[in-house]
XYZ file of C-alpha atoms in Angstrom:
299
model
C -24.494 89.533 71.856
C -22.792 86.394 73.139
C -24.454 83.215 74.380
C -23.276 80.153 76.292
C -21.861 77.038 74.642
C -24.891 74.892 75.444
C -27.184 77.525 73.940
C -24.990 77.807 70.843
C -25.183 74.066 70.332
C -28.960 74.110 70.592
C -29.123 76.846 67.953
C -26.768 74.944 65.644
C -28.593 71.671 66.239
C -31.692 73.362 64.849
C -29.812 73.731 61.557
C -28.726 70.095 61.522
C -25.159 70.731 62.672
C -23.749 67.572 64.349
C -23.319 68.023 68.110
C -23.147 65.574 70.994
C -26.027 65.051 73.397
C -25.798 67.068 76.594
C -27.660 69.056 79.199
C -27.201 72.085 81.425
C -27.209 71.926 85.230
C -27.352 74.594 87.925
C -26.728 72.252 90.888
C -24.636 69.100 91.450
C -27.836 67.033 91.771
C -29.057 68.296 88.404
C -25.667 67.413 86.906
C -25.982 63.834 88.151
C -29.500 63.556 86.707
C -28.294 64.807 83.326
C -25.375 62.348 83.332
C -27.675 59.440 84.197
C -30.020 60.411 81.369
C -27.132 60.600 78.898
C -25.595 57.293 79.929
C -21.877 56.546 80.208
C -19.219 55.448 80.317
C -17.632 58.916 80.118
C -18.861 62.477 80.459
C -17.332 65.922 80.011
C -18.210 68.619 82.554
C -17.863 72.152 81.190
C -18.152 75.415 83.098
C -20.397 77.848 81.216
C -19.035 81.388 81.021
C -18.672 83.848 78.149
C -14.936 83.273 77.673
C -12.617 80.832 75.974
C -9.664 78.955 77.412
C -11.818 77.313 80.084
C -9.811 74.108 80.048
C -6.632 75.951 81.054
C -8.385 77.242 84.165
C -9.863 73.914 85.238
C -13.263 74.579 83.696
C -13.409 71.453 81.501
C -13.030 67.967 82.972
C -13.451 64.427 81.633
C -14.936 62.051 84.219
C -15.650 58.316 84.213
C -18.126 57.837 87.048
C -21.427 59.328 88.166
C -19.863 60.179 91.512
C -17.172 62.222 89.787
C -19.846 64.053 87.780
C -21.400 65.338 91.002
C -18.031 66.126 92.564
C -16.769 68.091 89.555
C -20.052 69.969 89.211
C -19.876 70.930 92.884
C -16.279 72.108 92.442
C -17.071 74.215 89.376
C -20.380 75.783 90.388
C -19.685 79.020 92.206
C -15.976 78.988 91.398
C -14.235 82.081 90.079
C -12.883 80.826 86.764
C -9.872 82.718 85.443
C -8.883 82.168 81.807
C -6.693 84.073 79.329
C -9.873 85.766 78.068
C -11.470 86.753 81.394
C -8.576 88.799 82.714
C -7.315 88.461 86.299
C -10.752 89.070 87.834
C -12.226 85.933 86.250
C -15.922 85.057 86.064
C -18.234 83.252 88.465
C -19.609 79.935 87.161
C -23.385 79.709 87.591
C -24.062 76.682 85.391
C -22.277 73.663 83.933
C -22.849 71.666 80.771
C -22.660 67.874 80.910
C -21.929 66.201 77.604
C -21.250 62.705 76.326
C -17.625 61.691 75.995
C -16.270 60.895 72.519
C -13.342 59.040 70.953
C -11.371 61.827 69.303
C -8.967 61.062 66.490
C -8.216 64.600 65.266
C -9.005 68.170 66.335
C -9.655 70.860 63.712
C -10.722 74.513 63.665
C -13.574 76.013 61.640
C -15.270 79.383 61.936
C -17.602 81.603 59.954
C -17.428 85.383 60.285
C -17.748 88.696 58.483
C -14.579 89.591 56.584
C -14.459 93.387 56.904
C -11.852 93.687 54.156
C -14.121 92.141 51.502
C -17.537 92.803 53.102
C -18.309 89.102 52.694
C -18.945 86.104 54.891
C -15.741 84.099 55.212
C -14.743 80.674 56.503
C -11.542 80.270 58.494
C -10.179 76.718 58.633
C -7.110 75.214 60.265
C -5.751 71.791 61.135
C -4.646 73.246 64.485
C -7.887 72.657 66.371
C -8.158 73.122 70.117
C -5.697 76.031 70.063
C -6.161 79.788 70.169
C -6.530 80.733 66.496
C -4.777 84.075 67.111
C -1.756 82.151 68.370
C -1.823 79.922 65.285
C -2.048 82.997 63.029
C 0.962 84.565 64.745
C 3.209 81.489 64.788
C 2.133 79.395 61.784
C -0.039 81.504 59.453
C 0.466 78.979 56.649
C -1.782 76.595 58.593
C -4.815 78.875 58.217
C -7.123 78.854 55.192
C -9.501 81.762 54.528
C -12.346 81.390 52.021
C -14.752 84.216 51.249
C -18.228 83.553 49.867
C -19.798 85.578 47.061
C -23.120 86.760 48.541
C -24.792 86.616 45.119
C -24.005 82.914 44.685
C -23.950 81.835 48.320
C -21.978 78.904 49.676
C -21.150 76.233 47.085
C -19.903 72.630 47.043
C -16.381 73.772 46.230
C -16.129 75.744 49.478
C -16.758 72.592 51.497
C -14.419 70.513 49.333
C -11.602 73.059 49.650
C -11.934 73.044 53.428
C -12.122 69.231 53.502
C -8.902 68.984 51.479
C -7.238 71.494 53.804
C -8.220 69.253 56.710
C -6.929 66.146 54.933
C -10.303 64.425 55.122
C -11.082 61.330 53.059
C -14.103 59.403 51.813
C -17.339 60.075 53.654
C -15.581 62.655 55.839
C -15.430 64.953 52.790
C -19.191 64.668 52.256
C -19.785 65.443 55.929
C -17.553 68.514 55.708
C -19.357 69.854 52.625
C -22.705 69.416 54.381
C -21.400 71.030 57.585
C -20.085 74.104 55.744
C -23.468 74.608 54.074
C -25.324 74.284 57.366
C -23.022 76.702 59.180
C -23.448 79.261 56.395
C -27.231 78.906 56.571
C -27.162 79.300 60.352
C -24.934 82.373 60.055
C -27.235 84.068 57.554
C -30.569 83.198 59.124
C -29.621 84.196 62.682
C -27.754 87.394 61.745
C -24.667 86.036 63.469
C -21.373 87.895 63.551
C -19.336 84.805 64.472
C -19.745 81.037 64.527
C -16.640 79.337 65.874
C -16.206 75.566 66.160
C -13.057 74.848 68.145
C -12.478 72.044 68.106
C -14.281 70.393 65.239
C -13.306 66.770 65.761
C -13.027 63.664 63.635
C -13.909 60.641 65.750
C -12.333 57.205 65.457
C -15.460 56.085 63.601
C -15.011 58.836 60.999
C -17.741 61.195 62.187
C -17.374 64.990 62.251
C -18.657 66.555 65.483
C -18.741 70.102 66.816
C -17.176 69.580 70.224
C -17.282 73.247 71.228
C -19.270 76.112 69.760
C -19.223 79.878 70.125
C -21.893 82.129 68.623
C -21.999 85.923 68.575
C -24.913 87.874 67.131
C -25.350 91.339 65.652
C -27.020 93.419 68.386
C -28.620 95.616 65.739
C -30.523 92.622 64.323
C -31.837 91.176 67.593
C -35.184 92.917 67.133
C -36.067 90.291 64.529
C -34.781 87.322 66.544
C -36.760 87.325 69.763
C -35.910 83.700 70.514
C -32.187 84.495 70.349
C -32.501 87.741 72.301
C -34.154 85.658 75.028
C -30.916 83.670 75.445
C -29.060 86.713 76.797
C -27.394 86.129 80.183
C -27.137 89.544 81.833
C -24.923 88.144 84.616
C -22.170 87.552 82.035
C -22.122 91.150 80.829
C -20.545 94.253 82.278
C -23.365 95.992 84.237
C -22.432 99.420 82.882
C -22.333 98.214 79.281
C -25.672 96.446 79.769
C -27.269 99.594 81.195
C -25.908 101.647 78.292
C -27.297 99.212 75.714
C -30.775 99.589 77.236
C -30.521 103.296 76.385
C -29.215 102.688 72.853
C -25.724 103.878 73.767
C -22.562 102.197 72.482
C -20.353 101.863 75.560
C -17.224 99.784 76.105
C -15.366 99.862 79.406
C -11.587 100.285 79.146
C -8.727 100.370 81.652
C -7.671 104.032 81.452
C -8.487 107.146 83.471
C -9.835 109.651 80.920
C -13.560 109.446 80.237
C -14.868 109.961 76.689
C -18.389 110.898 75.600
C -18.599 111.558 71.868
C -21.348 111.777 69.260
C -20.233 109.482 66.454
C -18.170 106.276 66.459
C -15.509 107.654 64.127
C -14.968 110.740 66.253
C -14.935 108.579 69.390
C -12.143 106.401 68.010
C -10.206 109.434 66.802
C -10.545 111.004 70.260
C -9.137 107.882 71.900
C -6.257 107.849 69.414
C -5.386 111.445 70.314
C -5.551 110.657 74.047
C -3.118 107.768 73.588
C -0.905 109.870 71.295
C -0.332 112.264 74.187
C 0.353 109.527 76.718
C -3.100 109.143 78.230
C -5.371 106.111 78.481
C -9.122 106.269 77.748
C -11.413 104.905 80.452
C -14.166 104.052 78.010
C -15.547 104.191 74.501
C -18.934 105.958 74.489
C -20.755 106.827 71.296
C -24.055 108.555 72.042
C -24.915 108.686 68.341
C -24.977 111.497 65.830
C -28.639 112.261 66.494
C -28.434 112.327 70.295
C -30.591 114.877 72.087
C -30.640 116.266 75.637
C -32.858 113.471 76.968
C -30.586 110.725 75.633
C -27.379 112.003 77.181
C -28.854 112.961 80.548
């Protein structure tokens, strides 16, 4: 399950992760009220959709007056925002996040995820913050550091220090990085997350580390023990068919092909799609009804 940036920051703030003050708004008037409460002199207006690359589509704007806050919020709310991750259809913006401006000195990248190859939680760090990490991996893989964490020992000081050295941090910045890594690991474990991505993690001109953007994904299979997180779900951001399938405990993913697939078992479903593509076809969906599916479940 995905959540919005402003929700992700609230979750991380609960674990002591450093984020800027901000507030969500559903109307231009609400945006102005939030900006007034935050105080100036600068604000960042961010469209809230479940997709990255918002800045490239005009979904992130820095403004320097209250009047511009209202104008930008009015422009964004209701717009169809197209980014590299939304596809050509884009997504409608129903809410915006207003955040304090900051004096950025450097932009970094830091994420925490499950490394399937080692079955461990891993940190991914790069000095190329603010960019698509897949693009960095393709063009300059030497600029990416991957650290796995032994689940028996948990995250240690040396993990934070190694990442800090990779970033080229000095003095108190190193201490902040060590603390941040520990807090992100704790948040990842205690919320049953599948991804925490901070892009960018910034170093300000005063030497503070701040999470300027945050993306959190959670394991759907663990939501039953996180009611407060399950309550953050925004159904309007999800594919209606996939949402309906999840309510019936079906694993469904919409694809762009023309051949429908209904299979009992994820492995068989993937093998079926491979065979379809091998013979020149394109699957229209991935649908795993589960190995124990009965008549009632599939009808």
